[in-house]
PDB file of C-alpha atoms in Angstrom:
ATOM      1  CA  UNK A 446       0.000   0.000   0.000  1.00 95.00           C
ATOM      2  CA  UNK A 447       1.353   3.661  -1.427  1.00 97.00           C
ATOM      3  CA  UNK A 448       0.486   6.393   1.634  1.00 96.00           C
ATOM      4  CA  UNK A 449       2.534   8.987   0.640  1.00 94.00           C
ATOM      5  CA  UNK A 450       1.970   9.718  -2.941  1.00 95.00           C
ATOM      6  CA  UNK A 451       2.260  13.447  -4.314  1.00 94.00           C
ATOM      7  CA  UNK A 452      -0.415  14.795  -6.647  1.00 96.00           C
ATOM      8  CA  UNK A 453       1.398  14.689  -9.777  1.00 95.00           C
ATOM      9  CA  UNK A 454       2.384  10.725  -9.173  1.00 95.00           C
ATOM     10  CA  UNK A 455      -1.531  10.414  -8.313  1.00 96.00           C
ATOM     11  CA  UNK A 456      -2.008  11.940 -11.656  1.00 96.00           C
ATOM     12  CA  UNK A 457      -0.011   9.606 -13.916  1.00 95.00           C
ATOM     13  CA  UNK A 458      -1.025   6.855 -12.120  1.00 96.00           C
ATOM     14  CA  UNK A 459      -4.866   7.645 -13.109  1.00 96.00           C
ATOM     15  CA  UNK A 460      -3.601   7.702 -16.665  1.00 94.00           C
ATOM     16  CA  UNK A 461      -4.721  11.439 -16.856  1.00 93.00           C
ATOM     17  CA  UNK A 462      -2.321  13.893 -19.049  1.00 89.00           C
ATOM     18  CA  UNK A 463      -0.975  13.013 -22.277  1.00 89.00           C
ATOM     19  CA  UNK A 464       1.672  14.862 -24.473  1.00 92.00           C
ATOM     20  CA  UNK A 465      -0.987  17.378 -25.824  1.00 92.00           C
ATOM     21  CA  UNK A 466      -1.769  18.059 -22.177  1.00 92.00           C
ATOM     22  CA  UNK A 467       1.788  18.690 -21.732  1.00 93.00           C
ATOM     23  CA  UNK A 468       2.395  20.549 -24.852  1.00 94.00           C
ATOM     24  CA  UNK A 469      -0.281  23.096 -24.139  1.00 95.00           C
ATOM     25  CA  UNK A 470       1.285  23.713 -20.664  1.00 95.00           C
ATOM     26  CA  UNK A 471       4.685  24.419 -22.262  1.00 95.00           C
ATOM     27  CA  UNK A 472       3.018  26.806 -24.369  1.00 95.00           C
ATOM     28  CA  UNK A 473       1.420  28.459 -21.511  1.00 96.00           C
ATOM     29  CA  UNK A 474       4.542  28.492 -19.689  1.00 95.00           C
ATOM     30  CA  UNK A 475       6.350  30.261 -22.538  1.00 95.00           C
ATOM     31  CA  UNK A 476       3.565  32.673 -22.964  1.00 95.00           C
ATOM     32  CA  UNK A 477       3.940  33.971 -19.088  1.00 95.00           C
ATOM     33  CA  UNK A 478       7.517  33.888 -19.041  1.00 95.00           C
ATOM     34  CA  UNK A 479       8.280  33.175 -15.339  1.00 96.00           C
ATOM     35  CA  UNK A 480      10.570  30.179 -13.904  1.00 95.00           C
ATOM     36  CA  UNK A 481       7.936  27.788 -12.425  1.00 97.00           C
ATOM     37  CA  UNK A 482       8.378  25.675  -8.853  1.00 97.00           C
ATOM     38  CA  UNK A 483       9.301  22.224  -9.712  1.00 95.00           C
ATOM     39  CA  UNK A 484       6.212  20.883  -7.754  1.00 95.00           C
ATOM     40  CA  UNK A 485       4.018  23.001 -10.182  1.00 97.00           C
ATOM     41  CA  UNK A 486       5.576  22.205 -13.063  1.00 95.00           C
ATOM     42  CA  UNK A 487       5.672  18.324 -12.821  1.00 95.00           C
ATOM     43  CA  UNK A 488       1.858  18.629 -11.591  1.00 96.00           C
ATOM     44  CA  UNK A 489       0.688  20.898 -13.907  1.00 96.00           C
ATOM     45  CA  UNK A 490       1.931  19.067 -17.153  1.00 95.00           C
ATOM     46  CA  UNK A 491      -0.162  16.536 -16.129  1.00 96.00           C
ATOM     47  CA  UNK A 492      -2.957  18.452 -14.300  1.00 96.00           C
ATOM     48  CA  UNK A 493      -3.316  20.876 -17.524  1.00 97.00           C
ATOM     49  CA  UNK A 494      -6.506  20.654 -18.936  1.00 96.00           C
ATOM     50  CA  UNK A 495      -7.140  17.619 -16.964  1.00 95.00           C
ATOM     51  CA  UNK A 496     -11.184  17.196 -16.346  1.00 95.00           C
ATOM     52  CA  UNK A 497     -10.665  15.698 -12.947  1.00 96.00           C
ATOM     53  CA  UNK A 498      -9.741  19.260 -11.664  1.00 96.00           C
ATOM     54  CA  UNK A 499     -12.310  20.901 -13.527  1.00 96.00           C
ATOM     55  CA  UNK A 500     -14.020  22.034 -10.667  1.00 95.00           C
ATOM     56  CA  UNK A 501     -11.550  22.728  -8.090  1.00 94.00           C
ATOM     57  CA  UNK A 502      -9.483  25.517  -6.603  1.00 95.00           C
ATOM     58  CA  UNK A 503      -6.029  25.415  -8.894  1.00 96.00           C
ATOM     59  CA  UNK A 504      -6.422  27.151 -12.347  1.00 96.00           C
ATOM     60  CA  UNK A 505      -5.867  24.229 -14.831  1.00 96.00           C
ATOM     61  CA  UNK A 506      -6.717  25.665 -18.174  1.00 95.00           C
ATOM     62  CA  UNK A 507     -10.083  24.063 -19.526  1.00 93.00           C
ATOM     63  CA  UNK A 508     -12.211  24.311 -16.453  1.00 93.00           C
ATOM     64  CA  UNK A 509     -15.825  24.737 -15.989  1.00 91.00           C
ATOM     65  CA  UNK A 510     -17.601  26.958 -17.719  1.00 90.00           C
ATOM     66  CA  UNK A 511     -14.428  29.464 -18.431  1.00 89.00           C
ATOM     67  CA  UNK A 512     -10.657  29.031 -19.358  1.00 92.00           C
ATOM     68  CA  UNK A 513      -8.583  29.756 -16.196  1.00 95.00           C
ATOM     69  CA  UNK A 514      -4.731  30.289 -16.346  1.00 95.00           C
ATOM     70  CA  UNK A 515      -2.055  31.387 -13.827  1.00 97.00           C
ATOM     71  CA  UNK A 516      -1.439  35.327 -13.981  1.00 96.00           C
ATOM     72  CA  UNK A 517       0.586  37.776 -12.391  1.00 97.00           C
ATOM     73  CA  UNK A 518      -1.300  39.888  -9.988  1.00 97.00           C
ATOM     74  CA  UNK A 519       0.530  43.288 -11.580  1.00 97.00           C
ATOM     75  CA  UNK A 520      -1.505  42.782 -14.318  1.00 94.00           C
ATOM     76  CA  UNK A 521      -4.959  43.670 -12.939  1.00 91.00           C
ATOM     77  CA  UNK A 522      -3.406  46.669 -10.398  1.00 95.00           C
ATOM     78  CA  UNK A 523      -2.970  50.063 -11.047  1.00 94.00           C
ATOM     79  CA  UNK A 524       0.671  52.125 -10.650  1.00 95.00           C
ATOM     80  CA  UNK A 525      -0.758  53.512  -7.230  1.00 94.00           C
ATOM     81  CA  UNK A 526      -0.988  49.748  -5.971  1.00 94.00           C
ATOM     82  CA  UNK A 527       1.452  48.262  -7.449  1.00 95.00           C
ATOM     83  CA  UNK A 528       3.970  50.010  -5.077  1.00 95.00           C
ATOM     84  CA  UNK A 529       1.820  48.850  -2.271  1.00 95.00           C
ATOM     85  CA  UNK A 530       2.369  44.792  -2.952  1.00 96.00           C
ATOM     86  CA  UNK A 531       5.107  42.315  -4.483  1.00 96.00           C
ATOM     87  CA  UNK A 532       3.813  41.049  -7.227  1.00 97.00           C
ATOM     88  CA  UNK A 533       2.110  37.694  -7.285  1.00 98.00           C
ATOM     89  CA  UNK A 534       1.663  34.712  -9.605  1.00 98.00           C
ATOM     90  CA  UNK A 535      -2.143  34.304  -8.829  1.00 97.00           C
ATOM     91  CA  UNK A 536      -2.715  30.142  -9.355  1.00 97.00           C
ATOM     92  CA  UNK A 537      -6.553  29.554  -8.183  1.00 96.00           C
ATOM     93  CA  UNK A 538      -9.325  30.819  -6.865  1.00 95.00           C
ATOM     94  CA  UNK A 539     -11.976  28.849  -4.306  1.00 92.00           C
ATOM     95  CA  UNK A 540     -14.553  27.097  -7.099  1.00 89.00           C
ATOM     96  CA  UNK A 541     -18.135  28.306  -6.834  1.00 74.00           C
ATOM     97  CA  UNK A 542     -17.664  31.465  -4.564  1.00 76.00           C
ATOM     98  CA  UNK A 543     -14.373  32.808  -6.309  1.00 78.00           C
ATOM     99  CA  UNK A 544     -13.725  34.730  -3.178  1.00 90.00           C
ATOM    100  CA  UNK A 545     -10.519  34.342  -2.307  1.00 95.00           C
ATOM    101  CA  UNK A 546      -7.936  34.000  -4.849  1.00 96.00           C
ATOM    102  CA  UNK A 547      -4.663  31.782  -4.077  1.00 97.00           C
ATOM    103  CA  UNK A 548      -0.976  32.839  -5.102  1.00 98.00           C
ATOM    104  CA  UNK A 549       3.009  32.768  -5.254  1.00 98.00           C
ATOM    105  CA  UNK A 550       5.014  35.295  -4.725  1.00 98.00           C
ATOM    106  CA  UNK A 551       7.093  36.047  -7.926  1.00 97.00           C
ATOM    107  CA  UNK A 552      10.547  36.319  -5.403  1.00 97.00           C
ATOM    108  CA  UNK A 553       9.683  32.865  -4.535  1.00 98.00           C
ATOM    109  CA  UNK A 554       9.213  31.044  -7.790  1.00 97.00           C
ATOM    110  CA  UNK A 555      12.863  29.506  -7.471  1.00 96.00           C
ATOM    111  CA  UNK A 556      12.454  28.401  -4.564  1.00 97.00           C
ATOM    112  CA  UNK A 557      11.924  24.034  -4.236  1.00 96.00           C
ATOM    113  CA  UNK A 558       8.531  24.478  -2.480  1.00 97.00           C
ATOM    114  CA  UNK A 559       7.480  27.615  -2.084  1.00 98.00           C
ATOM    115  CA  UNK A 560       4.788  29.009   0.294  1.00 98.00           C
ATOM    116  CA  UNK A 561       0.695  29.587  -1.051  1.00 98.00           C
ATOM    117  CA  UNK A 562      -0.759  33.285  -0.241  1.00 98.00           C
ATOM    118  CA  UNK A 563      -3.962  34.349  -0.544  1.00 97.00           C
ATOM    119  CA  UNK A 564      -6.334  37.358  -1.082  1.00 96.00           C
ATOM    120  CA  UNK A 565      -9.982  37.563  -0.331  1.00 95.00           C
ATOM    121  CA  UNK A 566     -11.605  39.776  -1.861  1.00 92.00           C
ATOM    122  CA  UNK A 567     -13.684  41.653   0.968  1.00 92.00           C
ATOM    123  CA  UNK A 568     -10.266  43.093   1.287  1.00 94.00           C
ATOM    124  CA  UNK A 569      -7.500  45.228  -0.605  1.00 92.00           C
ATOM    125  CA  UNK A 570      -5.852  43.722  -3.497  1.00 92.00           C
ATOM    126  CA  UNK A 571      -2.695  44.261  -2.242  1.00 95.00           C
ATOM    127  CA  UNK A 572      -3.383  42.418   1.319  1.00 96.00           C
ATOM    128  CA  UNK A 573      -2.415  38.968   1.300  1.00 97.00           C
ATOM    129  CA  UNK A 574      -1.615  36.398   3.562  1.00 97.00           C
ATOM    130  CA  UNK A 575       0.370  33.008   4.111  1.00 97.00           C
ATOM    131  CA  UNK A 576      -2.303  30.095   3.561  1.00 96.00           C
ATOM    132  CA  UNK A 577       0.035  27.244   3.257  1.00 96.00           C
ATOM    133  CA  UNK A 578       3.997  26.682   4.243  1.00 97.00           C
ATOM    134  CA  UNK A 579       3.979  24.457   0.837  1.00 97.00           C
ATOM    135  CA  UNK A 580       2.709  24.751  -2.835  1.00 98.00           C
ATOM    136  CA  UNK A 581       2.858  20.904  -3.162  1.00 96.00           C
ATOM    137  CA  UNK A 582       0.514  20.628  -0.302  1.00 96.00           C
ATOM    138  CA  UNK A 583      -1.841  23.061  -1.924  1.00 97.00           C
ATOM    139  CA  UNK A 584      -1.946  21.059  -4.683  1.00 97.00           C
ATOM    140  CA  UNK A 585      -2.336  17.894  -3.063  1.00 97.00           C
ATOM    141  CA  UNK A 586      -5.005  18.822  -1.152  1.00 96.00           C
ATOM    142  CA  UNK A 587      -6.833  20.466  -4.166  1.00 96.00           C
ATOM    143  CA  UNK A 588      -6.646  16.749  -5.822  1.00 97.00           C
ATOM    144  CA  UNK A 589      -7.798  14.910  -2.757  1.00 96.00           C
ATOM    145  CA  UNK A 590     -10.866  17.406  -2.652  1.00 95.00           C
ATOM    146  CA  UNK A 591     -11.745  16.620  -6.238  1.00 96.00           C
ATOM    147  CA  UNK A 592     -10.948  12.240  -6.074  1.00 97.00           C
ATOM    148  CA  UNK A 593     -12.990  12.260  -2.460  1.00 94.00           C
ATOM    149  CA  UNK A 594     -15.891  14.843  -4.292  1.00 93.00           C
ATOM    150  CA  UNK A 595     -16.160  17.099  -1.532  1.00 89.00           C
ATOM    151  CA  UNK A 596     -18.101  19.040  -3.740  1.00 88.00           C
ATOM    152  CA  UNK A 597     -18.568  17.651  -6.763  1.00 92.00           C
ATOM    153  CA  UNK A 598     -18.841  14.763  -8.622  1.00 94.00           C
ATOM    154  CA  UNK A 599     -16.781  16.012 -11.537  1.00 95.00           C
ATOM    155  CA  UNK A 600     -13.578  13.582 -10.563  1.00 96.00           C
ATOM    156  CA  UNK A 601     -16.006  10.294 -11.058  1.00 96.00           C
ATOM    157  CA  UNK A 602     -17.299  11.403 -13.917  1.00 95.00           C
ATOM    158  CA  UNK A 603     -13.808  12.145 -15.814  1.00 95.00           C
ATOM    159  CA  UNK A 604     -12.243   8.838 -14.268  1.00 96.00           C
ATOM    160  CA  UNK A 605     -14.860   7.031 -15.994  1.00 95.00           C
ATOM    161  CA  UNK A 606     -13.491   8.445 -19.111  1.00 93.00           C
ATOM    162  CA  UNK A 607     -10.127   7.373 -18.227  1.00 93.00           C
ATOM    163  CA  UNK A 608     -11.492   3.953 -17.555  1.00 94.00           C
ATOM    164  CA  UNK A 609     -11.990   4.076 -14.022  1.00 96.00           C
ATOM    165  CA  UNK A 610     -15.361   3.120 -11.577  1.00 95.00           C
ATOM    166  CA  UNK A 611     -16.081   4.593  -8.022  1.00 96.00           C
ATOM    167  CA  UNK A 612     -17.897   1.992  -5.424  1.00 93.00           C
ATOM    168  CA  UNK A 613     -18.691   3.812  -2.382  1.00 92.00           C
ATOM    169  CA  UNK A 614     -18.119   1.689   0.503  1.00 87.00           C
ATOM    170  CA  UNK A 615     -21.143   3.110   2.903  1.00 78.00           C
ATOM    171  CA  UNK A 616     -23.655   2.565  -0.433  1.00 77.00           C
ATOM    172  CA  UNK A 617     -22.127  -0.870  -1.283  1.00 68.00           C
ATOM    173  CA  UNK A 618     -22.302  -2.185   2.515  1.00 62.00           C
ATOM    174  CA  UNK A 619     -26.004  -0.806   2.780  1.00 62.00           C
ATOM    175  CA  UNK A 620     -26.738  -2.736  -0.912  1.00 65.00           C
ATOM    176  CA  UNK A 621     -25.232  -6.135   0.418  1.00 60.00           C
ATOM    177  CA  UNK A 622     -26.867  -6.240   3.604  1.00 57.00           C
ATOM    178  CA  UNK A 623     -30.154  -4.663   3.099  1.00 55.00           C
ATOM    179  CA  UNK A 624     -32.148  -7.616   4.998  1.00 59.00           C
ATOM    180  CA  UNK A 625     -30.280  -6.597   8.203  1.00 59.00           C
ATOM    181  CA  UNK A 626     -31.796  -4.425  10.962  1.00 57.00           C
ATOM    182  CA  UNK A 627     -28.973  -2.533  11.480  1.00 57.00           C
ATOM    183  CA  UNK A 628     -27.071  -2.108   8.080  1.00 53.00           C
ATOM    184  CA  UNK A 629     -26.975   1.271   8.043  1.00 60.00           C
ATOM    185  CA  UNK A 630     -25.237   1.698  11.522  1.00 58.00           C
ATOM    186  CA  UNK A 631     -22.900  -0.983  10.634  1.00 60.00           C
ATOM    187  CA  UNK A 632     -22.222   0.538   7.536  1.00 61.00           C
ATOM    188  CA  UNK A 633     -20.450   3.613   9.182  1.00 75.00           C
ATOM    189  CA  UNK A 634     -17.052   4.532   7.673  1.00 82.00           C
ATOM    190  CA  UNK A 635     -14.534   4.597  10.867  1.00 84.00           C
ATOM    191  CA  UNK A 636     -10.764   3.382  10.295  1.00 88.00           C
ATOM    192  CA  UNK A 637     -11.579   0.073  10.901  1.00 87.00           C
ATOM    193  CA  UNK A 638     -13.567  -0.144   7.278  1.00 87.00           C
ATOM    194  CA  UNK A 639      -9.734   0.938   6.450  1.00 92.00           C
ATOM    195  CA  UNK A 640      -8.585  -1.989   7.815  1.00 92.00           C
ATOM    196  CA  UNK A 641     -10.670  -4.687   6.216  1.00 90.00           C
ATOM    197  CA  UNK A 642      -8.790  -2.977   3.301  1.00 93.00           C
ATOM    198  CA  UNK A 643      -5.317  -3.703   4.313  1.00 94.00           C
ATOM    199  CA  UNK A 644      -5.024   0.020   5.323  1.00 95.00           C
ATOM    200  CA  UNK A 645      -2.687   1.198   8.259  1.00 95.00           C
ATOM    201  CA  UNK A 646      -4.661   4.127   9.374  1.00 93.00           C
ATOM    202  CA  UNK A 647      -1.532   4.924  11.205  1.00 94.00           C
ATOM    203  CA  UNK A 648       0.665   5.382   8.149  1.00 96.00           C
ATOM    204  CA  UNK A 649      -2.720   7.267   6.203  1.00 95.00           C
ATOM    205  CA  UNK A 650      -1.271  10.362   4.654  1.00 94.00           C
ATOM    206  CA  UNK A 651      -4.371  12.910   6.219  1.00 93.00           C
ATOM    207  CA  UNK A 652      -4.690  16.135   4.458  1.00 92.00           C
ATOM    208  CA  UNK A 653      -6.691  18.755   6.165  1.00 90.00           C
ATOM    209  CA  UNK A 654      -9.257  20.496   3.951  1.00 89.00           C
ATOM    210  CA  UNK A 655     -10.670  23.743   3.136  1.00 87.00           C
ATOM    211  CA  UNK A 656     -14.251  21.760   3.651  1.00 83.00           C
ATOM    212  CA  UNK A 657     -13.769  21.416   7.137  1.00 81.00           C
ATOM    213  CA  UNK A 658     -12.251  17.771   7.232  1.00 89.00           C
ATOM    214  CA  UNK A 659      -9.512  15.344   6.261  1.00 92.00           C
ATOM    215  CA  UNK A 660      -9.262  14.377   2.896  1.00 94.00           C
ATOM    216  CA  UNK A 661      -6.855  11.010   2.201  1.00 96.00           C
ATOM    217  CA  UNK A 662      -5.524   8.775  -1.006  1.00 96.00           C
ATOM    218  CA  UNK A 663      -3.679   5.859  -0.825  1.00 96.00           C
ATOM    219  CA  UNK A 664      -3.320   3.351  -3.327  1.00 97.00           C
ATOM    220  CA  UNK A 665      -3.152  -0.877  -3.340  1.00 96.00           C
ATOM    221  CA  UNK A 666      -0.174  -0.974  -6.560  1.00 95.00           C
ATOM    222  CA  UNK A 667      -1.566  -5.021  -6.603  1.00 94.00           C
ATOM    223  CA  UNK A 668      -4.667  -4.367  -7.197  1.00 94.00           C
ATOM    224  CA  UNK A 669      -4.374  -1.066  -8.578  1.00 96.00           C
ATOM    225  CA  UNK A 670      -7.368   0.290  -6.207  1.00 96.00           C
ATOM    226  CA  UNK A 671      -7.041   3.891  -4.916  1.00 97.00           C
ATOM    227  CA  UNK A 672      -8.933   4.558  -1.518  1.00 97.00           C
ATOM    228  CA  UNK A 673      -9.903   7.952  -0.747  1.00 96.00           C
ATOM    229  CA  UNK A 674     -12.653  10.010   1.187  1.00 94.00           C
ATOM    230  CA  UNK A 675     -13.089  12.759   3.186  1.00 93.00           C
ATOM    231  CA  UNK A 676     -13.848  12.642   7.227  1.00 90.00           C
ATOM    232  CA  UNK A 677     -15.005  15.031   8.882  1.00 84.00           C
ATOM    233  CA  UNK A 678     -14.701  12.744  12.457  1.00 64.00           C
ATOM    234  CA  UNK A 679     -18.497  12.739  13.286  1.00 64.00           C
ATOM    235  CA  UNK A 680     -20.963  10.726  10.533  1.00 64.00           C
ATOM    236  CA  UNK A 681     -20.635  12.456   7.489  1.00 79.00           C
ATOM    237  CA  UNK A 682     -17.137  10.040   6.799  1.00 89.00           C
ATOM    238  CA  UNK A 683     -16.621   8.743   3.212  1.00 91.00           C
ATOM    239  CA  UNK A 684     -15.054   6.132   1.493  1.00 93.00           C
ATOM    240  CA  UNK A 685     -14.729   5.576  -1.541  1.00 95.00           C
ATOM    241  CA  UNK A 686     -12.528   2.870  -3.888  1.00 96.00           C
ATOM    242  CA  UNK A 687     -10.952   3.233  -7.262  1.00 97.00           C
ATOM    243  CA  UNK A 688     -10.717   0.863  -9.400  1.00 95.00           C
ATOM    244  CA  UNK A 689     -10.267  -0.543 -12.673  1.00 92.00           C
ATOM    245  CA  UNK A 690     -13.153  -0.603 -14.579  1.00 77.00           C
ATOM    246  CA  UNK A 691     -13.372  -4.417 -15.627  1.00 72.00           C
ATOM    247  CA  UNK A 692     -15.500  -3.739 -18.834  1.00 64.00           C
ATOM    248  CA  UNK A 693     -13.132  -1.576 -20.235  1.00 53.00           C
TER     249      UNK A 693
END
């Protein structure tokens, strides 16, 4: 069992990303004409375009309904506030609300693993603050969000594409045992479901999450299953396993 997987090696295991995916994210690249983190570039060459993260918080290109790309923050200030603020690479925004917009400083861009800033919009443009010590964890937590569909159900419906199926555990355990009084109660996703699973919930890689909860992927390279969900610690708890779709 894989615990600590980054995003882009979730990515490429998936099968998502191609060379035109790539391509178009070179493009991009040369179009903005700043040296890129190597944890963004190795995740977005895969995450460009990529429907899984159509929905989410990172700018990926083709997302839904608009084209979002990575811009510098200069470009949408005036002189005036410009001398107020280092510039910024802006990266993402939160999906649905767009009220807070996520980004790296342009000093930091060399840096291995820079820090994530962000900006909400109920203040100044040129007040930001620190919202995470690492980009890759910004990004990993952005693809947990979208393979445990804390919001939406975008990531199932693009794996299916790719030749994946979801099976939620909670739905599948109710479906099995549906003659039994107390299916639903037993049906309850707690880390011993993990277990049954060959999990270690010890060794789980938890991410915390902008939607109030854990989010967690870990993948069975034998089987090729990835488990993933998103706990929130009471009885909202998810599960879900991704596998191989065997008519494919």
């Amino acid at each position: 069992m894989q615990y600590d997987l980054t995003a882009g090696q979730i990515l490429r295991l998936l099968g998502a990303g191609g060379p035109e995916n790539k391509s178009s994210f070179e493009a991009m690249k040369q179009e903005l004409g700043l040296p890129l983190p190597q944890p963004y570039q190795e995740f977005m060459e895969t995450a460009w375009n990529c429907p899984i993260l159509s929905t989410g918080d990172l700018w990926t290109g083709q997302m839904i309904p608009f084209d979002m790309k990575p811009a510098p923050l200069y470009s949408r200030l005036n002189e005036e506030e410009k001398a107020q603020v280092c510039d910024y690479l802006e990266i993402g925004s939160d999906y649905g609300a767009g009220v807070v917009t996520y980004g790296l400083r342009i000093e930091d861009l060399t840096q291995p693993d820079p820090p994530v800033f962000m900006q909400h919009e109920a203040e100044p443009a040129t007040q930001w603050s620190q919202a995470y010590e690492k980009l890759s964890d910004f990004l990993l937590e952005n693809l947990l969000n979208a393979l445990a569909m804390a919001e939406y159900e975008t990531a199932e419906e693009a794996l299916e594409e790719l030749g994946w199926q979801y099976a939620d555990y909670a739905m599948g355990y109710i479906e099995a045992h549906a003659e039994e009084e107390d299916a639903e109660e037993d049906a309850a996703v707690d880390e011993q479901a993990l277990v049954q699973f060959g999990i270690d919930p010890s060794r789980v890689n938890w991410r915390n999450s902008v939607y109030e909860g854990r989010a967690f992927c870990c993948y069975d390279e034998q089987s090729e299953i990835f488990y993933t969900g998103l706990w929130d610690g009471n009885d909202e708890n998810s599960l879900y396993l991704i596998s191989r779709d065997e008519e494919e």
